[in-house]
Every structure is written in structure tokens, then in C-alpha cells.
Coordinates of C-alpha atoms in Angstrom, one line a residue:
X1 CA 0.0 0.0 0.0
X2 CA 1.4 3.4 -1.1
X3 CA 1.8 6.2 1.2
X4 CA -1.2 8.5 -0.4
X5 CA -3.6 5.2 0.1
X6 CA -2.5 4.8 3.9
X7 CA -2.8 8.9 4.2
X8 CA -6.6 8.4 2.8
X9 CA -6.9 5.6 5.3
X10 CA -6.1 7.1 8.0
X11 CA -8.0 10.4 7.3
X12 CA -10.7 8.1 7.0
X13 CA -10.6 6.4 10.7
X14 CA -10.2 9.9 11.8
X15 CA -13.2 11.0 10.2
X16 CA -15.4 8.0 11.5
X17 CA -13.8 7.6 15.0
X18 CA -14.9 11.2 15.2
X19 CA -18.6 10.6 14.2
X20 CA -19.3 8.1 16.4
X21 CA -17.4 9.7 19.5
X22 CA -19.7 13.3 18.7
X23 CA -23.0 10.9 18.9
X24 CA -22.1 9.0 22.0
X25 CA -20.9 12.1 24.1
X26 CA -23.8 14.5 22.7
X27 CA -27.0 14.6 25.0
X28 CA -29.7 12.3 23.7
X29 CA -32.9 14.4 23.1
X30 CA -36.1 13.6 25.2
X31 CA -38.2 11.3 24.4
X32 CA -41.8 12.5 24.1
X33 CA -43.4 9.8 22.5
X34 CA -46.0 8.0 25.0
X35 CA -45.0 4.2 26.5
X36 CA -46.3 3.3 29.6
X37 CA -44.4 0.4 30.4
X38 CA -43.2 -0.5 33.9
X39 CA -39.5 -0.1 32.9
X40 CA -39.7 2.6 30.5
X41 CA -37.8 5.9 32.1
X42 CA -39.1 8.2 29.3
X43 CA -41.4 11.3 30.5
X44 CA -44.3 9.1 29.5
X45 CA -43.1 6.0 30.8
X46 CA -44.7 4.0 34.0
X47 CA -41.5 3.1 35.9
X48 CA -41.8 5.3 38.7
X49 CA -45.5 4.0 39.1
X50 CA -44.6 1.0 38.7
X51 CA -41.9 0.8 41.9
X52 CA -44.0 2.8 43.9
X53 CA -47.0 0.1 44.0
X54 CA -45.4 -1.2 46.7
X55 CA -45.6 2.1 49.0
X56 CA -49.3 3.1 47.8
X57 CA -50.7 -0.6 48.6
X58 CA -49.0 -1.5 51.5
X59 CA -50.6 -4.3 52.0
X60 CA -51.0 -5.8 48.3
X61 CA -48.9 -8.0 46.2
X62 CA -48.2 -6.5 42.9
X63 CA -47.9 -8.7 39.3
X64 CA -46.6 -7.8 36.4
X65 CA -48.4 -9.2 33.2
X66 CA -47.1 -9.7 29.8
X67 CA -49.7 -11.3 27.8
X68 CA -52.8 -10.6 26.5
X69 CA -55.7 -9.9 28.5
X70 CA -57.7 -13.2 27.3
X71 CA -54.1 -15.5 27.9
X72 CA -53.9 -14.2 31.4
X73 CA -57.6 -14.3 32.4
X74 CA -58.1 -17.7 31.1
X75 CA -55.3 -18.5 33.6
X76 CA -56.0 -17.7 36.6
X77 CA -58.7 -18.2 39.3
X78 CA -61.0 -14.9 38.5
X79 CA -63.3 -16.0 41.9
X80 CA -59.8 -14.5 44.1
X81 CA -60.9 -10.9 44.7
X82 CA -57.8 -8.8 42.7
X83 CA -57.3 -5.5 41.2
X84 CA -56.6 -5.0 37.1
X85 CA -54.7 -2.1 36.1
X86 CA -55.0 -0.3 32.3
X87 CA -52.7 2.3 31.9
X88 CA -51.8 3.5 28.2
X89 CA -52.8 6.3 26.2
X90 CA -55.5 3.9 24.2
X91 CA -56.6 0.8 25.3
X92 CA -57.9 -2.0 22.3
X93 CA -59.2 -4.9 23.0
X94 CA -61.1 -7.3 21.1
X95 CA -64.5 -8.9 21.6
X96 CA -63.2 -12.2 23.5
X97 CA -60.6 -10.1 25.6
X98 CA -63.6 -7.8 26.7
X99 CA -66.1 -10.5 27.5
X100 CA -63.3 -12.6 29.5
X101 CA -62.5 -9.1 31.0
X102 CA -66.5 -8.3 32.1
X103 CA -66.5 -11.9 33.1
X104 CA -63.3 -11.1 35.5
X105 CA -65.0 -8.1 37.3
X106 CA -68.7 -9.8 37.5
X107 CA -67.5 -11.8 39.9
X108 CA -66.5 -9.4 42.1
X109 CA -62.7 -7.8 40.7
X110 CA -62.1 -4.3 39.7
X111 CA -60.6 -3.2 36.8
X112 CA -58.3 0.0 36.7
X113 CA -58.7 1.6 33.3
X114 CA -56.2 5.1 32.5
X115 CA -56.8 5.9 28.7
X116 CA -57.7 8.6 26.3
X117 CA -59.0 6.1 23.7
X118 CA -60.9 2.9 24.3
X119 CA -62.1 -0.1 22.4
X120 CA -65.6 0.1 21.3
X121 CA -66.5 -3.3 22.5
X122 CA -66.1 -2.4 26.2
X123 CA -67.6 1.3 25.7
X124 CA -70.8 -0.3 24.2
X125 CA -71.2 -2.9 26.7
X126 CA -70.6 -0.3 30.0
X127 CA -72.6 2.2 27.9
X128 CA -70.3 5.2 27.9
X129 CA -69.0 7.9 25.3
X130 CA -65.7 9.2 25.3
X131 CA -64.9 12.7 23.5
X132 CA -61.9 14.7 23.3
X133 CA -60.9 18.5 22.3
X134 CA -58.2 19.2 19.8
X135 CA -56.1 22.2 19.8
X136 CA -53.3 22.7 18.2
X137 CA -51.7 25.3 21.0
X138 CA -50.8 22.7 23.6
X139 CA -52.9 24.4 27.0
X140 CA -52.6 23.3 30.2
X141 CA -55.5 20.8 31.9
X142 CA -56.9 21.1 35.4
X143 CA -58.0 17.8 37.3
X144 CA -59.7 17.4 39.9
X145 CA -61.9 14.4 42.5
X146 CA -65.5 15.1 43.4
X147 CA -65.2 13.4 46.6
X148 CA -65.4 15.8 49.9
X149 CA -62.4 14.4 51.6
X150 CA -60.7 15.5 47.7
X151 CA -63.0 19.0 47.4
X152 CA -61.2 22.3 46.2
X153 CA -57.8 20.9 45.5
X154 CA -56.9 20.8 41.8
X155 CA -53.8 19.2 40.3
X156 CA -52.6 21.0 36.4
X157 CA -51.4 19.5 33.4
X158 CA -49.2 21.7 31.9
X159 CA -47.0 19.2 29.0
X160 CA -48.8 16.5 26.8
X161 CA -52.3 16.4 28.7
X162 CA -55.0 15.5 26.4
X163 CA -58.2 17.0 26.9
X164 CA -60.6 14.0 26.8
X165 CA -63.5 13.1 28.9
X166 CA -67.1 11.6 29.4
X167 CA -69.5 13.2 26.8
X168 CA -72.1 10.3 28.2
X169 CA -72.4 7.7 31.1
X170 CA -75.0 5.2 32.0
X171 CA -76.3 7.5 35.1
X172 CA -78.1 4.4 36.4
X173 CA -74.5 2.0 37.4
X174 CA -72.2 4.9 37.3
X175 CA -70.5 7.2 39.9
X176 CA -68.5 10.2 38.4
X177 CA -65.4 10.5 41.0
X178 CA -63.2 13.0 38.8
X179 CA -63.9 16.1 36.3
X180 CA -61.4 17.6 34.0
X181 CA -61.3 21.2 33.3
X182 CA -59.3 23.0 29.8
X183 CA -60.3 26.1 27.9
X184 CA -61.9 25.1 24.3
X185 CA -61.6 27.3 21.3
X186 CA -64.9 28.3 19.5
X187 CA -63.1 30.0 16.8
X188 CA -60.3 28.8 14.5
X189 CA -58.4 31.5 15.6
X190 CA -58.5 30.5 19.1
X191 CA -59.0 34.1 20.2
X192 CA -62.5 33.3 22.2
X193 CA -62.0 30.5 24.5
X194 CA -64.9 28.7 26.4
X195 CA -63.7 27.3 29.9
X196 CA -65.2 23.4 30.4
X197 CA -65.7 21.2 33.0
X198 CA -66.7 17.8 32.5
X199 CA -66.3 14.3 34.4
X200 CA -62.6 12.5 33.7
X201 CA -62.7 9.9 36.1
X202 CA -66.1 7.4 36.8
X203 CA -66.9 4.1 38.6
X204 CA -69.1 1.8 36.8
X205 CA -70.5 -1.4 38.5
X206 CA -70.8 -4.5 36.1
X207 CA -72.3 -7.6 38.2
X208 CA -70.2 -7.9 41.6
X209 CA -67.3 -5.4 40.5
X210 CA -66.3 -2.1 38.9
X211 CA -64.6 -0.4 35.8
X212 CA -62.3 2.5 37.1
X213 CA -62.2 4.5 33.9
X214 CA -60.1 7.7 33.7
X215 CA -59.3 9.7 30.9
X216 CA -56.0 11.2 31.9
X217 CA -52.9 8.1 31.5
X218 CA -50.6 11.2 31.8
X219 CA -51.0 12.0 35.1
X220 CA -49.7 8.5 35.7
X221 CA -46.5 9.2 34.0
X222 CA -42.8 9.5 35.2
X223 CA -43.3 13.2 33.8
X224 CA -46.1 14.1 36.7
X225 CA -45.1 11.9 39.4
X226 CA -41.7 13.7 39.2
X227 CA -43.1 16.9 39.5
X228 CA -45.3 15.9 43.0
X229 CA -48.2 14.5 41.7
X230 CA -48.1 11.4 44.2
X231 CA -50.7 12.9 46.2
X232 CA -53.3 12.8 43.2
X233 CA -52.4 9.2 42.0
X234 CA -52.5 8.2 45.9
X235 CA -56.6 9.7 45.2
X236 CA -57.4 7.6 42.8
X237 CA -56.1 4.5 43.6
X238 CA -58.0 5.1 47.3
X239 CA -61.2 3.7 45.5
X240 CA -59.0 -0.2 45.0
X241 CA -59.1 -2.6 47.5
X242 CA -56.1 -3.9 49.0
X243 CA -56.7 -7.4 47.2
X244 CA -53.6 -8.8 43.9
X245 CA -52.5 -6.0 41.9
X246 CA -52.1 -7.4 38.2
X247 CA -50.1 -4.7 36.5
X248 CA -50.8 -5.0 32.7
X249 CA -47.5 -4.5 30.8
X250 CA -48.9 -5.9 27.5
X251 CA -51.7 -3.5 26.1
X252 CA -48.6 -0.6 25.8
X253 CA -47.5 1.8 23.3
X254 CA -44.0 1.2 24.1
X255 CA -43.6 -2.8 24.7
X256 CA -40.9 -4.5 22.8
X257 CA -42.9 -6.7 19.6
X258 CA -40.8 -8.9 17.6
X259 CA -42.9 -8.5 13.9
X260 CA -40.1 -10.5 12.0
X261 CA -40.9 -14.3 10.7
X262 CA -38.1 -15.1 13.3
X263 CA -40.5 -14.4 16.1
X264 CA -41.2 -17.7 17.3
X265 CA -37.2 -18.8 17.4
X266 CA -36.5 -15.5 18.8
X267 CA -38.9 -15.9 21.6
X268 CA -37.7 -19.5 22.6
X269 CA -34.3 -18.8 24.7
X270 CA -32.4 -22.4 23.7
X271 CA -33.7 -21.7 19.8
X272 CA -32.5 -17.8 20.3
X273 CA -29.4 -18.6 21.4
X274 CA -28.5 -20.9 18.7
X275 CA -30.0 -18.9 16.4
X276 CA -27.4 -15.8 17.8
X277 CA -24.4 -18.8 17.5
X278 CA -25.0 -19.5 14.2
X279 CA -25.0 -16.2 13.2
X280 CA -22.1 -14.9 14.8
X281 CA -20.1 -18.6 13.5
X282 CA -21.0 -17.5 9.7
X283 CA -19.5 -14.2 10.1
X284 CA -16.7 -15.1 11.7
X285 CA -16.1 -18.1 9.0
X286 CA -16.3 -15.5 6.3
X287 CA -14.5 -13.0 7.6
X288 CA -11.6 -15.7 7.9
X289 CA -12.0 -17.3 4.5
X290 CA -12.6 -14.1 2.8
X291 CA -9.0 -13.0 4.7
X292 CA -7.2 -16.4 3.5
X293 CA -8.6 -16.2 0.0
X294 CA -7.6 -12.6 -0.4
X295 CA -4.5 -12.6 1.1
X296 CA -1.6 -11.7 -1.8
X297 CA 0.2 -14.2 -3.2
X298 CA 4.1 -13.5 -4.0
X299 CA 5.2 -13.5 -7.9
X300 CA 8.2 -16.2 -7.4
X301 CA 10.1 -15.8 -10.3
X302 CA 11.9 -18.8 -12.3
X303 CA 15.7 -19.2 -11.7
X304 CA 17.3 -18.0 -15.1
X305 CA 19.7 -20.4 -16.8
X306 CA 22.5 -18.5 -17.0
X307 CA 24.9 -21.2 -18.5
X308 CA 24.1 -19.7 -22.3
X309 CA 24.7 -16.3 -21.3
X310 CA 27.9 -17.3 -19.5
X311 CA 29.3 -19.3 -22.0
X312 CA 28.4 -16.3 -24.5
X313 CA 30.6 -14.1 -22.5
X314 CA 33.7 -16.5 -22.5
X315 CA 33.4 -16.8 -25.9
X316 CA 33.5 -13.4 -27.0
X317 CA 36.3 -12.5 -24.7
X318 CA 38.3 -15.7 -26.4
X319 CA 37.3 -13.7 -30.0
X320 CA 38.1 -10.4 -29.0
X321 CA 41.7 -11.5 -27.7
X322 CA 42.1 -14.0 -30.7
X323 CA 43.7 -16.9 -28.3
X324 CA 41.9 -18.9 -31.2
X325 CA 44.2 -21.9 -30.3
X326 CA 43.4 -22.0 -26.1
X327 CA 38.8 -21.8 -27.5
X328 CA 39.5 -24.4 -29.6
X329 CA 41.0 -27.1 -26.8
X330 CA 38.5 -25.7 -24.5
X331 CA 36.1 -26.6 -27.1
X332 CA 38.0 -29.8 -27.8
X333 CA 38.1 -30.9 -24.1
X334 CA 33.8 -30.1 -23.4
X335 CA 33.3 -32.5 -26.7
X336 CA 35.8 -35.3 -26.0
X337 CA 34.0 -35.4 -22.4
X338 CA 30.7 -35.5 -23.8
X339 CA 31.2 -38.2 -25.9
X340 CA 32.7 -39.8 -23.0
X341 CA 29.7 -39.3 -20.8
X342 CA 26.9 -40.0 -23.1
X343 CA 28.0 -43.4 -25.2
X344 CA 31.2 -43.9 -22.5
X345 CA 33.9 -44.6 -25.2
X346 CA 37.6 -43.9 -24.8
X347 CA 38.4 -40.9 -26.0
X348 CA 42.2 -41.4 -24.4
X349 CA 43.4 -42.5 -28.1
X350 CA 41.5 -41.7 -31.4
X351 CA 42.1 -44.4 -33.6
X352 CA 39.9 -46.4 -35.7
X353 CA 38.1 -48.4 -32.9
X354 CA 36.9 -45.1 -31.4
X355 CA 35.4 -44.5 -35.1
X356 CA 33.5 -47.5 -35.4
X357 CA 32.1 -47.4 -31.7
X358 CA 31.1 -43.5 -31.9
X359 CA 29.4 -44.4 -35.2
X360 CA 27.6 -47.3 -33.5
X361 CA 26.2 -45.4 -30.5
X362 CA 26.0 -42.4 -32.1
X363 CA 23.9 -43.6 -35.7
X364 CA 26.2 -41.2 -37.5
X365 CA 28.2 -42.6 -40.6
X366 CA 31.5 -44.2 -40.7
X367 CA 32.9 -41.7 -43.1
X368 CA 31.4 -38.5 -41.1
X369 CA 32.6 -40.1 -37.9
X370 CA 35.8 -40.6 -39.8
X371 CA 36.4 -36.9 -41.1
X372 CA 35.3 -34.9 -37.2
X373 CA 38.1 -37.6 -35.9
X374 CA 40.8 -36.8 -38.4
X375 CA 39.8 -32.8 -38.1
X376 CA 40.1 -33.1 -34.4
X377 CA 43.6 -34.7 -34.6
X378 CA 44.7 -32.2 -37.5
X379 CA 43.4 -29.3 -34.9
X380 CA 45.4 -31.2 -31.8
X381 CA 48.6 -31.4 -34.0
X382 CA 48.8 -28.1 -35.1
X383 CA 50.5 -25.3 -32.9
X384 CA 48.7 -22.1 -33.6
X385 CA 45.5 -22.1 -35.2
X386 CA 43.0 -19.7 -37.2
X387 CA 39.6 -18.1 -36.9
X388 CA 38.8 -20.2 -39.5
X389 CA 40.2 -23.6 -38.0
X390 CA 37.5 -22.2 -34.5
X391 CA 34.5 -21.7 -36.9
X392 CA 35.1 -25.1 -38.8
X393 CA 35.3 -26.8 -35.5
X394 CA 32.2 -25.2 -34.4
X395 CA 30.6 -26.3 -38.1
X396 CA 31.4 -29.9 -37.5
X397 CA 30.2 -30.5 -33.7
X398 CA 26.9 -29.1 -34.4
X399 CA 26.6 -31.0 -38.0
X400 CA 27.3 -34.3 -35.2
X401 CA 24.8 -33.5 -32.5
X402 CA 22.1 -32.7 -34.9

């Protein structure tokens, strides 16, 4: 890697390692949005509530409940005297989770409900209407309990209280125990403003039980109970028995759902886990294999046969200094040894045995045979010798090995 490709490299780690450190250390903006869970620590979360059930009932046991309201009814003994609670900003249930649910307080259990929107089922059976103001300015909400231990003290709304309350009741099984007072708009503008007062919280019997229905979920919120709204939730819940509390942690805005086709292998722990193995296993395998199969393979080159070129160079330094007679016994003494190596005659003496056996071995003719002897003998008996003698030589040993 080349210096300007590490330089980009490193420019680039910089550039990341510096995102990601300016997101973790920057202060995470609050989260409005409504949950209501028991471990949710948003404004609009329940945890607060939720660990403070132990202080407002004393003398109750506290459940949580994470399943549906049919599942967990279905379940359990409904003939033990308990309390229900319902706290989310809507509250839907179907028609077999609100007839197991009217069965439940029929035989003598109370059901807490804290919601600005619920499920027509259960409003059509208790015979209630539940109606709402919209404004787009967001104003602040007065609540208050008509009991006369409760008169004269009012509790405000001032952030994300929604202005919804009891437009109609069955006046014949219902007691109105809260009212909720706002200013509503009667023109677009908003400039003439009407101040109204109307019932937020009710009791309504159903067989040997009662629905607890209040309109305000946000005054259960970690927001409100922060701010010293104790005293008003400790109102409230005065009208509950001291009997089970079942905390509902399923009918929320902000539980947890696995929607992907995974869901049931992600919601058995032994099939989650290997689920989570096998992942991680295929990762690592090709990361690894991707790393060995990548990984650059050194260009080995071939060892060069330098015998040609070497010889090349001792035989033009033999030419340039015309020692003509010390090439050609050089040359003499390589070709004598070859001939002894490859068809192992005696080259000692050349006479006519080593004709006849070279010519054997060698399936050359007598007569060639005969003149490359007699040339090598006229080259061995002369004393100086020519260019010419060297390139005849040459001529004759090639003209054999071919």
C-alpha cells in the first residue's frame, strides 16, 4: 500500500472515529413519545409508578403481566378478589378479551382503566361515550376528585395532557369520581375561549365489580409523578381494595414486539441462542475465508539459466583477444568429455576403434565419424590455429549432435 492510500486511510478512521465519539458524548434528546411500560424511564413511561405500588398498597402483592388480557384471564382463578390495572394512552381490545375481561370483574374484581381512547367493545357494553378537544396550542388541563375528603384541591397538566372526557355515562350504574377542566376554542383563531368542566374519572359497576375509567394516562407518567403528583395518584387508587394487583405490561405503546418471521425462534431462549451462534459462527467463517482467500500471493520468479549467457561471454572475450588456439582445446576438451559421458567410449586415443564405436552409438556414418576424428587430430597437431580452423570446428560439432 502506497503512502497517499494509507494517508486516505487514515484520514478516513479519523473522520469515523470522530462521528461516532460526537454521537455518543452529545445529550440524547427527550423522548416525548407515550410508552407506559413498567421499565420505560421516558417522561411518558410507568417506571416510577410502577416501583412505587409497593408504598401506595402496602398491603398488596403486585404482578406484572405480559400477555394478553384473554391468555392471562383464562389463567388464573377470577373468583380470588384482585385488582386490574390499564394504563396506556388507548386501550384496544377485542370482543373475547372484553367479555373474559366483564366476566373477570362480574364476579367481584375491579378493573383499573387510565386511557384517552378505548375499544368500542367495552364502551358499548358499559354504555359510555368518550370525547376529546383538539387544539393545536398545547394548553394546560386542570383535574380534579369530586369526593369531599378531595373538594377544592386541583392538580394542572401543563406538558402533553390531552383534553378527553365523558361526553355520556350510564347515570343508572355509574358514579362520576373526577372532572377535568381545559379552555376550548370556538373559533379557528382560538381568540374566544370557552372554559369546560366535565367528568374524567367514573366508577361503573358490572355484576359484583367495577370499571375504574379515567381519561387522563398522563397524570400516571414518570413526567407528573416527578413533578409531586403522588398525592393525586394516591386519590385515585383510594377507590381499589387492598386485594392482587395485576399490572398489565402488554396492552402498551412502548412494549418490545418482535414482527419478524423469526418471532417464534426469537422468543424460545435455547432456539434464540442458537439462532445468535450460528450467526455470529457465519460471520466469523467469512470473515476468515474471505481474509485467507484474499490474502496476496508472492510473484516467485523462475531461476534464469544462465549457463548460455555465461558461456556467451567467454566466448567473446576468447574472439576479442584472438587466443583462437586456447577456444579451440577448451572446445576440444567439453566434446571429448561428452562423448565420453553419453555413449562412454575412450576418447584417451583416437584411432579407428573409437570411429567405429562412436558411429555405433551415435547412428552417424563411418565416413562422417571418420572426417570430425581426423579434423580433431589435424586441430590437436597443429600449434597455432585460425579463426577459421574455431569456426570449422564449431561447423562440424553441431553438424554431429544434430
Amino acid at each position: 500500500m502506497d503512502k497517499r492510500s494509507k494517508f486516505i486511510l487514515i484520514i478516513f478512521a479519523v473522520v469515523l472515529v470522530s462521528i461516532i465519539v460526537t454521537e455518543i458524548v452529545r445529550p440524547k434528546p427527550i423522548n416525548w413519545r407515550p410508552s407506559y411500560t413498567s421499565e420505560s424511564k421516558i417522561p411518558f413511561g410507568c417506571y416510577v409508578l410502577y416501583n412505587e405500588l409497593p408504598a401506595l398498597f402496602p398491603n398488596s402483592k403486585s404482578e406484572k403481566v405480559v400477555q394478553s388480557v384473554y391468555d392471562f384471564m383464562i389463567q388464573r382463578d377470577t373468583t380470588i378478589k384482585s385488582n386490574y390495572l390499564l394504563i396506556n394512552n388507548n386501550i384496544q381490545l377485542d370482543k373475547q378479551e372484553t367479555n373474559k375481561l366483564l366476566d373477570y370483574v362480574s364476579k367481584g374484581n375491579n378493573v383499573f382503566i387510565a386511557a384517552t381512547s378505548i375499544s368500542y367493545f367495552l364502551n358499548d357494553t358499559l354504555n359510555i361515550g368518550l370525547d376529546y378537544e383538539y387544539s393545536l396550542k398545547e394548553d394546560s388541563v386542570s383535574v380534579m376528585l369530586t369526593h369531599k375528603s378531595f373538594a377544592n384541591k386541583q392538580f394542572e397538566f401543563s406538558r402533553g395532557a390531552s383534553k378527553t372526557y365523558f361526553s355520556s355515562v350510564d347515570s343508572s350504574n355509574t358514579t362520576i369520581l373526577g372532572r377535568v377542566k381545559f379552555a376550548k376554542s370556538n373559533t379557528i383563531a382560538g381568540t374566544n375561549k370557552e372554559i369546560i368542566t366535565a367528568p374524567n374519572f367514573i366508577k361503573t359497576n358490572f355484576g359484583k365489580g367495577s370499571f375504574f375509567i379515567h381519561t387522563t394516562p398522563e397524570a400516571y407518567s414518570n413526567y407528573y409523578l416527578l413533578k409531586g403528583n403522588k398525592e393525586y395518584i394516591t386519590q385515585t387508587f383510594s377507590y381499589l381494595n387492598h386485594n392482587t394487583l395485576y399490572w398489565d405490561d402488554y396492552k402498551k405503546s412502548g412494549r418490545v414486539v418482535i414482527d419478524s418471521p423469526m418471532r417464534f425462534v426469537l422468543n424460545q431462549t435455547a432456539l434464540k441462542w442458537v439462532y445468535y451462534l450460528t450467526m455470529v459462527g457465519l460471520i466469523l467463517f467469512v470473515i476468515f475465508k474471505a481474509k485467507r482467500e484474499q490474502r496476496i500471493i508472492p510473484v516467485i520468479k523462475p531461476l534464469e539459466n544462465s549457463s548460455v549467457e555465461f558461456a556467451r561471454t567467454v566466448g567473446t572475450l576468447y574472439h576479442q583477444n584472438k587466443d583462437y588456439t586456447n577456444l579451440i582445446q577448451k572446445k576440444l576438451n567439453y566434446f571429448l568429455a561428452e562423448l565420453r559421458n553419453r555413449y562412454y567410449i575412450d576418447t584417451s586415443t583416437l584411432n579407428e576403434k573409437t570411429i567405429h564405436q562412436l558411429a555405433a552409438k551415435s547412428g552417424k556414418s563411418i565416413e562422417e565419424i571418420k572426417k570430425l576424428i581426423e579434423f580433431i587430430l589435424y586441430l590437436k597437431n597443429k600449434s597455432s590455429h585460425s579463426e577459421q580452423d574455431t569456426i570449422e570446428l564449431t561447423k562440424k560439432i553441431t553438424a554431429f549432435k544434430k
